[in-house]
Amino acid sequence: IWQTVWMEAVDAKGLKTVVVRPDIDQKQLVVMPEFYQESDYTLEVVLKDGDKTVAKKEVPCSNHAVVVLPVKNMKLWSPETPYLYDLSYTVKDKDGKTVDEVKSYAGMRKVHVSDGKFYLNNKPYFQRLVLDQGFYPDGIWTAPSDEALKNDIVLSKNAGFNGARLHEKVFEPRFLYWADRLGYLCWGEQGNWGFDVSSAGNIQYFLPEWLEAVARDYSHPSIIGWCPFNETWDRDGR
């Protein structure tokens, strides 16, 4: 097991997952929640800058409802200034009682490509990356501690790098947490292990797993791209 595993009791109408989309051009954060089941409950979303409430919205517990939070005096996320806003999600029943509550965060950043250049927050940005294969002497693909995950990023940044291509496995969410906190660009990857891309049979198993990984890690500000296949050049003999 190379991923964090835990169990917790959750209300049948609680929050299942959230997609967070920063929109720095319009100075807003777009939140799309999904619930275990839709209901007549309400979801309160609060965005904070330290102790200051930046925005607050309350919406019905409807799957993929769009919650738009305006962000004034916006602080951008980057490897040089990895600023994170605090987010809280509170599901309340008809009497206003809290039945589910989740604490999270978001980084206001934008990535795009134009004329062959990579842009971060609308400015050309050079990615000085390492290839991180996520190996550990005492656990192979399993990190011995949370501190070890953090230290990989600290060592890389101290050596002058600003990110990594996370190679041939879906990395531990705690690694991405520290990448968000410390300011570290990450290319997510799906392990394909000599995968034959010409095989329809292989693709039908590969795609659902990869899409699950993308959906799980989508909202991390540190994730700026994906590499689904590795070294497919040898699959057709060329």
One Martini backbone bead per residue (centre of mass of N, CA, C, O) as a GRO file, in nm:
protein
  238
    1ILE     BB    1   0.091   0.039   0.028
    2TRP     BB    2   0.113   0.395  -0.114
    3GLN     BB    3  -0.143   0.500   0.040
    4THR     BB    4  -0.363   0.661   0.209
    5VAL     BB    5  -0.557   0.514   0.482
    6TRP     BB    6  -0.913   0.541   0.569
    7MET     BB    7  -1.182   0.578   0.816
    8GLU     BB    8  -1.525   0.713   0.799
    9ALA     BB    9  -1.803   0.871   0.906
   10VAL     BB   10  -2.088   0.945   0.689
   11ASP     BB   11  -2.331   1.106   0.576
   12ALA     BB   12  -2.567   1.023   0.337
   13LYS     BB   13  -2.571   1.363   0.268
   14GLY     BB   14  -2.291   1.420   0.213
   15LEU     BB   15  -1.981   1.505   0.112
   16LYS     BB   16  -1.787   1.372  -0.152
   17THR     BB   17  -1.697   1.613  -0.355
   18VAL     BB   18  -1.460   1.856  -0.515
   19VAL     BB   19  -1.441   2.119  -0.753
   20VAL     BB   20  -1.166   2.343  -0.822
   21ARG     BB   21  -1.173   2.677  -0.994
   22PRO     BB   22  -0.958   2.901  -1.083
   23ASP     BB   23  -1.022   3.265  -1.170
   24ILE     BB   24  -0.808   3.525  -1.228
   25ASP     BB   25  -0.945   3.705  -1.449
   26GLN     BB   26  -1.228   3.724  -1.256
   27LYS     BB   27  -1.182   3.698  -0.956
   28GLN     BB   28  -1.244   3.370  -0.899
   29LEU     BB   29  -1.412   3.089  -0.735
   30VAL     BB   30  -1.492   2.762  -0.846
   31VAL     BB   31  -1.751   2.545  -0.714
   32MET     BB   32  -1.807   2.173  -0.736
   33PRO     BB   33  -2.031   1.971  -0.593
   34GLU     BB   34  -2.067   1.639  -0.435
   35PHE     BB   35  -2.305   1.397  -0.336
   36TYR     BB   36  -2.427   1.108  -0.218
   37GLN     BB   37  -2.704   1.279  -0.202
   38GLU     BB   38  -2.961   1.443  -0.280
   39SER     BB   39  -3.118   1.738  -0.118
   40ASP     BB   40  -3.270   1.975   0.125
   41TYR     BB   41  -3.008   2.068   0.184
   42THR     BB   42  -2.720   2.266   0.277
   43LEU     BB   43  -2.439   2.460   0.147
   44GLU     BB   44  -2.150   2.597   0.302
   45VAL     BB   45  -1.918   2.839   0.168
   46VAL     BB   46  -1.582   2.926   0.285
   47LEU     BB   47  -1.357   3.198   0.231
   48LYS     BB   48  -1.013   3.243   0.347
   49ASP     BB   49  -0.783   3.502   0.481
   50GLY     BB   50  -0.724   3.365   0.733
   51ASP     BB   51  -0.949   3.549   0.938
   52LYS     BB   52  -1.067   3.643   0.665
   53THR     BB   53  -1.358   3.686   0.492
   54VAL     BB   54  -1.408   3.675   0.146
   55ALA     BB   55  -1.638   3.438   0.112
   56LYS     BB   56  -2.003   3.350   0.097
   57LYS     BB   57  -2.204   3.049   0.039
   58GLU     BB   58  -2.546   2.922  -0.025
   59VAL     BB   59  -2.658   2.593  -0.122
   60PRO     BB   60  -2.793   2.344  -0.257
   61CYS     BB   61  -2.783   1.983  -0.254
   62SER     BB   62  -2.647   1.980  -0.566
   63ASN     BB   63  -2.515   1.836  -0.819
   64HIS     BB   64  -2.300   2.056  -0.968
   65ALA     BB   65  -2.310   2.304  -0.840
   66VAL     BB   66  -2.248   2.655  -0.871
   67VAL     BB   67  -1.983   2.821  -0.694
   68VAL     BB   68  -1.929   3.172  -0.665
   69LEU     BB   69  -1.620   3.331  -0.557
   70PRO     BB   70  -1.515   3.625  -0.477
   71VAL     BB   71  -1.170   3.774  -0.526
   72LYS     BB   72  -1.028   4.007  -0.355
   73ASN     BB   73  -0.716   4.085  -0.344
   74MET     BB   74  -0.546   3.878  -0.493
   75LYS     BB   75  -0.358   3.577  -0.425
   76LEU     BB   76  -0.106   3.415  -0.572
   77TRP     BB   77   0.007   3.112  -0.702
   78SER     BB   78   0.349   2.992  -0.648
   79PRO     BB   79   0.668   2.890  -0.597
   80GLU     BB   80   0.736   3.174  -0.464
   81THR     BB   81   0.403   3.212  -0.380
   82PRO     BB   82   0.224   2.975  -0.188
   83TYR     BB   83  -0.079   3.070  -0.172
   84LEU     BB   84  -0.348   2.990   0.065
   85TYR     BB   85  -0.678   2.926   0.093
   86ASP     BB   86  -0.942   2.884   0.297
   87LEU     BB   87  -1.178   2.606   0.327
   88SER     BB   88  -1.536   2.553   0.384
   89TYR     BB   89  -1.769   2.275   0.441
   90THR     BB   90  -2.132   2.289   0.514
   91VAL     BB   91  -2.374   2.064   0.611
   92LYS     BB   92  -2.732   2.129   0.633
   93ASP     BB   93  -3.018   2.096   0.762
   94LYS     BB   94  -3.341   2.220   0.800
   95ASP     BB   95  -3.242   2.316   1.110
   96GLY     BB   96  -2.916   2.385   1.086
   97LYS     BB   97  -2.767   2.126   1.118
   98THR     BB   98  -2.468   1.972   1.134
   99VAL     BB   99  -2.360   1.679   0.921
  100ASP     BB  100  -2.114   1.821   0.760
  101GLU     BB  101  -1.744   1.872   0.756
  102VAL     BB  102  -1.494   2.057   0.559
  103LYS     BB  103  -1.146   2.105   0.524
  104SER     BB  104  -0.960   2.338   0.315
  105TYR     BB  105  -0.815   2.450  -0.008
  106ALA     BB  106  -0.675   2.722  -0.222
  107GLY     BB  107  -0.532   2.816  -0.542
  108MET     BB  108  -0.447   3.105  -0.726
  109ARG     BB  109  -0.429   2.979  -1.059
  110LYS     BB  110  -0.270   2.977  -1.395
  111VAL     BB  111  -0.267   2.763  -1.691
  112HIS     BB  112  -0.089   2.791  -2.011
  113VAL     BB  113  -0.062   2.771  -2.375
  114SER     BB  114   0.155   2.980  -2.596
  115ASP     BB  115   0.358   2.966  -2.851
  116GLY     BB  116   0.524   2.730  -2.692
  117LYS     BB  117   0.440   2.841  -2.405
  118PHE     BB  118   0.453   2.859  -2.061
  119TYR     BB  119   0.196   2.964  -1.829
  120LEU     BB  120   0.193   3.162  -1.523
  121ASN     BB  121  -0.021   3.388  -1.456
  122ASN     BB  122   0.027   3.517  -1.759
  123LYS     BB  123   0.335   3.414  -1.751
  124PRO     BB  124   0.622   3.323  -1.842
  125TYR     BB  125   0.746   2.981  -1.756
  126PHE     BB  126   1.006   2.799  -1.615
  127GLN     BB  127   1.064   2.452  -1.606
  128ARG     BB  128   1.247   2.310  -1.330
  129LEU     BB  129   1.282   1.968  -1.347
  130VAL     BB  130   1.226   1.657  -1.209
  131LEU     BB  131   1.256   1.301  -1.181
  132ASP     BB  132   1.010   1.132  -0.986
  133GLN     BB  133   0.992   0.787  -0.858
  134GLY     BB  134   0.924   0.729  -0.549
  135PHE     BB  135   1.165   0.618  -0.378
  136TYR     BB  136   1.246   0.395  -0.090
  137PRO     BB  137   1.462   0.212   0.098
  138ASP     BB  138   1.215   0.103   0.316
  139GLY     BB  139   0.941   0.103   0.080
  140ILE     BB  140   0.985   0.189  -0.205
  141TRP     BB  141   0.671   0.327  -0.269
  142THR     BB  142   0.683   0.381   0.044
  143ALA     BB  143   0.668   0.611   0.270
  144PRO     BB  144   0.772   0.643   0.606
  145SER     BB  145   0.671   0.956   0.593
  146ASP     BB  146   0.567   1.276   0.580
  147GLU     BB  147   0.852   1.403   0.598
  148ALA     BB  148   0.966   1.261   0.345
  149LEU     BB  149   0.786   1.403   0.141
  150LYS     BB  150   0.871   1.691   0.211
  151ASN     BB  151   1.184   1.656   0.170
  152ASP     BB  152   1.189   1.614  -0.134
  153ILE     BB  153   1.104   1.911  -0.193
  154VAL     BB  154   1.316   2.065  -0.035
  155LEU     BB  155   1.566   1.953  -0.183
  156SER     BB  156   1.483   2.044  -0.466
  157LYS     BB  157   1.460   2.350  -0.409
  158ASN     BB  158   1.753   2.382  -0.298
  159ALA     BB  159   1.866   2.292  -0.598
  160GLY     BB  160   1.663   2.480  -0.804
  161PHE     BB  161   1.384   2.359  -0.820
  162ASN     BB  162   1.010   2.382  -0.922
  163GLY     BB  163   0.978   2.061  -0.990
  164ALA     BB  164   0.787   1.759  -1.114
  165ARG     BB  165   0.790   1.443  -1.251
  166LEU     BB  166   0.561   1.200  -1.171
  167HIS     BB  167   0.672   0.867  -1.191
  168GLU     BB  168   0.493   0.570  -1.257
  169LYS     BB  169   0.278   0.700  -1.046
  170VAL     BB  170   0.046   0.756  -0.801
  171PHE     BB  171   0.062   0.987  -0.582
  172GLU     BB  172   0.056   1.093  -0.278
  173PRO     BB  173  -0.148   1.328  -0.140
  174ARG     BB  174   0.068   1.441   0.062
  175PHE     BB  175   0.260   1.539  -0.153
  176LEU     BB  176   0.062   1.750  -0.276
  177TYR     BB  177   0.029   1.912  -0.023
  178TRP     BB  178   0.330   2.006  -0.011
  179ALA     BB  179   0.333   2.132  -0.292
  180ASP     BB  180   0.126   2.347  -0.223
  181ARG     BB  181   0.273   2.472   0.030
  182LEU     BB  182   0.576   2.508  -0.113
  183GLY     BB  183   0.590   2.526  -0.421
  184TYR     BB  184   0.524   2.271  -0.661
  185LEU     BB  185   0.552   2.146  -0.961
  186CYS     BB  186   0.321   1.900  -1.123
  187TRP     BB  187   0.334   1.594  -1.294
  188GLY     BB  188   0.113   1.375  -1.359
  189GLU     BB  189   0.082   1.005  -1.339
  190GLN     BB  190   0.052   0.689  -1.509
  191GLY     BB  191   0.101   0.369  -1.472
  192ASN     BB  192   0.215   0.143  -1.754
  193TRP     BB  193   0.432  -0.081  -1.766
  194GLY     BB  194   0.459  -0.155  -2.083
  195PHE     BB  195   0.225  -0.049  -2.233
  196ASP     BB  196  -0.011  -0.124  -2.491
  197VAL     BB  197  -0.162   0.118  -2.693
  198SER     BB  198  -0.288  -0.092  -2.920
  199SER     BB  199  -0.471  -0.210  -2.690
  200ALA     BB  200  -0.802  -0.228  -2.620
  201GLY     BB  201  -0.795  -0.401  -2.362
  202ASN     BB  202  -0.608  -0.212  -2.201
  203ILE     BB  203  -0.765   0.058  -2.219
  204GLN     BB  204  -1.024  -0.030  -2.052
  205TYR     BB  205  -0.845  -0.022  -1.782
  206PHE     BB  206  -0.679   0.240  -1.787
  207LEU     BB  207  -0.876   0.487  -1.810
  208PRO     BB  208  -1.043   0.473  -1.543
  209GLU     BB  209  -0.796   0.503  -1.354
  210TRP     BB  210  -0.690   0.771  -1.462
  211LEU     BB  211  -0.952   0.939  -1.418
  212GLU     BB  212  -0.948   0.908  -1.113
  213ALA     BB  213  -0.682   1.058  -1.065
  214VAL     BB  214  -0.764   1.326  -1.191
  215ALA     BB  215  -1.011   1.379  -1.008
  216ARG     BB  216  -0.860   1.373  -0.734
  217ASP     BB  217  -0.615   1.602  -0.829
  218TYR     BB  218  -0.730   1.858  -0.976
  219SER     BB  219  -0.730   2.088  -0.722
  220HIS     BB  220  -0.434   2.110  -0.730
  221PRO     BB  221  -0.215   2.368  -0.782
  222SER     BB  222   0.045   2.188  -0.852
  223ILE     BB  223  -0.115   2.081  -1.085
  224ILE     BB  224  -0.021   2.120  -1.454
  225GLY     BB  225  -0.015   1.808  -1.552
  226TRP     BB  226  -0.016   1.516  -1.787
  227CYS     BB  227   0.118   1.164  -1.803
  228PRO     BB  228  -0.005   0.868  -1.923
  229PHE     BB  229   0.258   0.798  -2.096
  230ASN     BB  230   0.556   0.580  -2.119
  231GLU     BB  231   0.748   0.500  -2.363
  232THR     BB  232   0.586   0.413  -2.657
  233TRP     BB  233   0.807   0.368  -2.886
  234ASP     BB  234   0.837   0.032  -2.833
  235ARG     BB  235   0.549  -0.096  -2.917
  236ASP     BB  236   0.610  -0.090  -3.260
  237GLY     BB  237   0.945  -0.119  -3.309
  238ARG     BB  238   1.074   0.196  -3.330
   0.00000   0.00000   0.00000
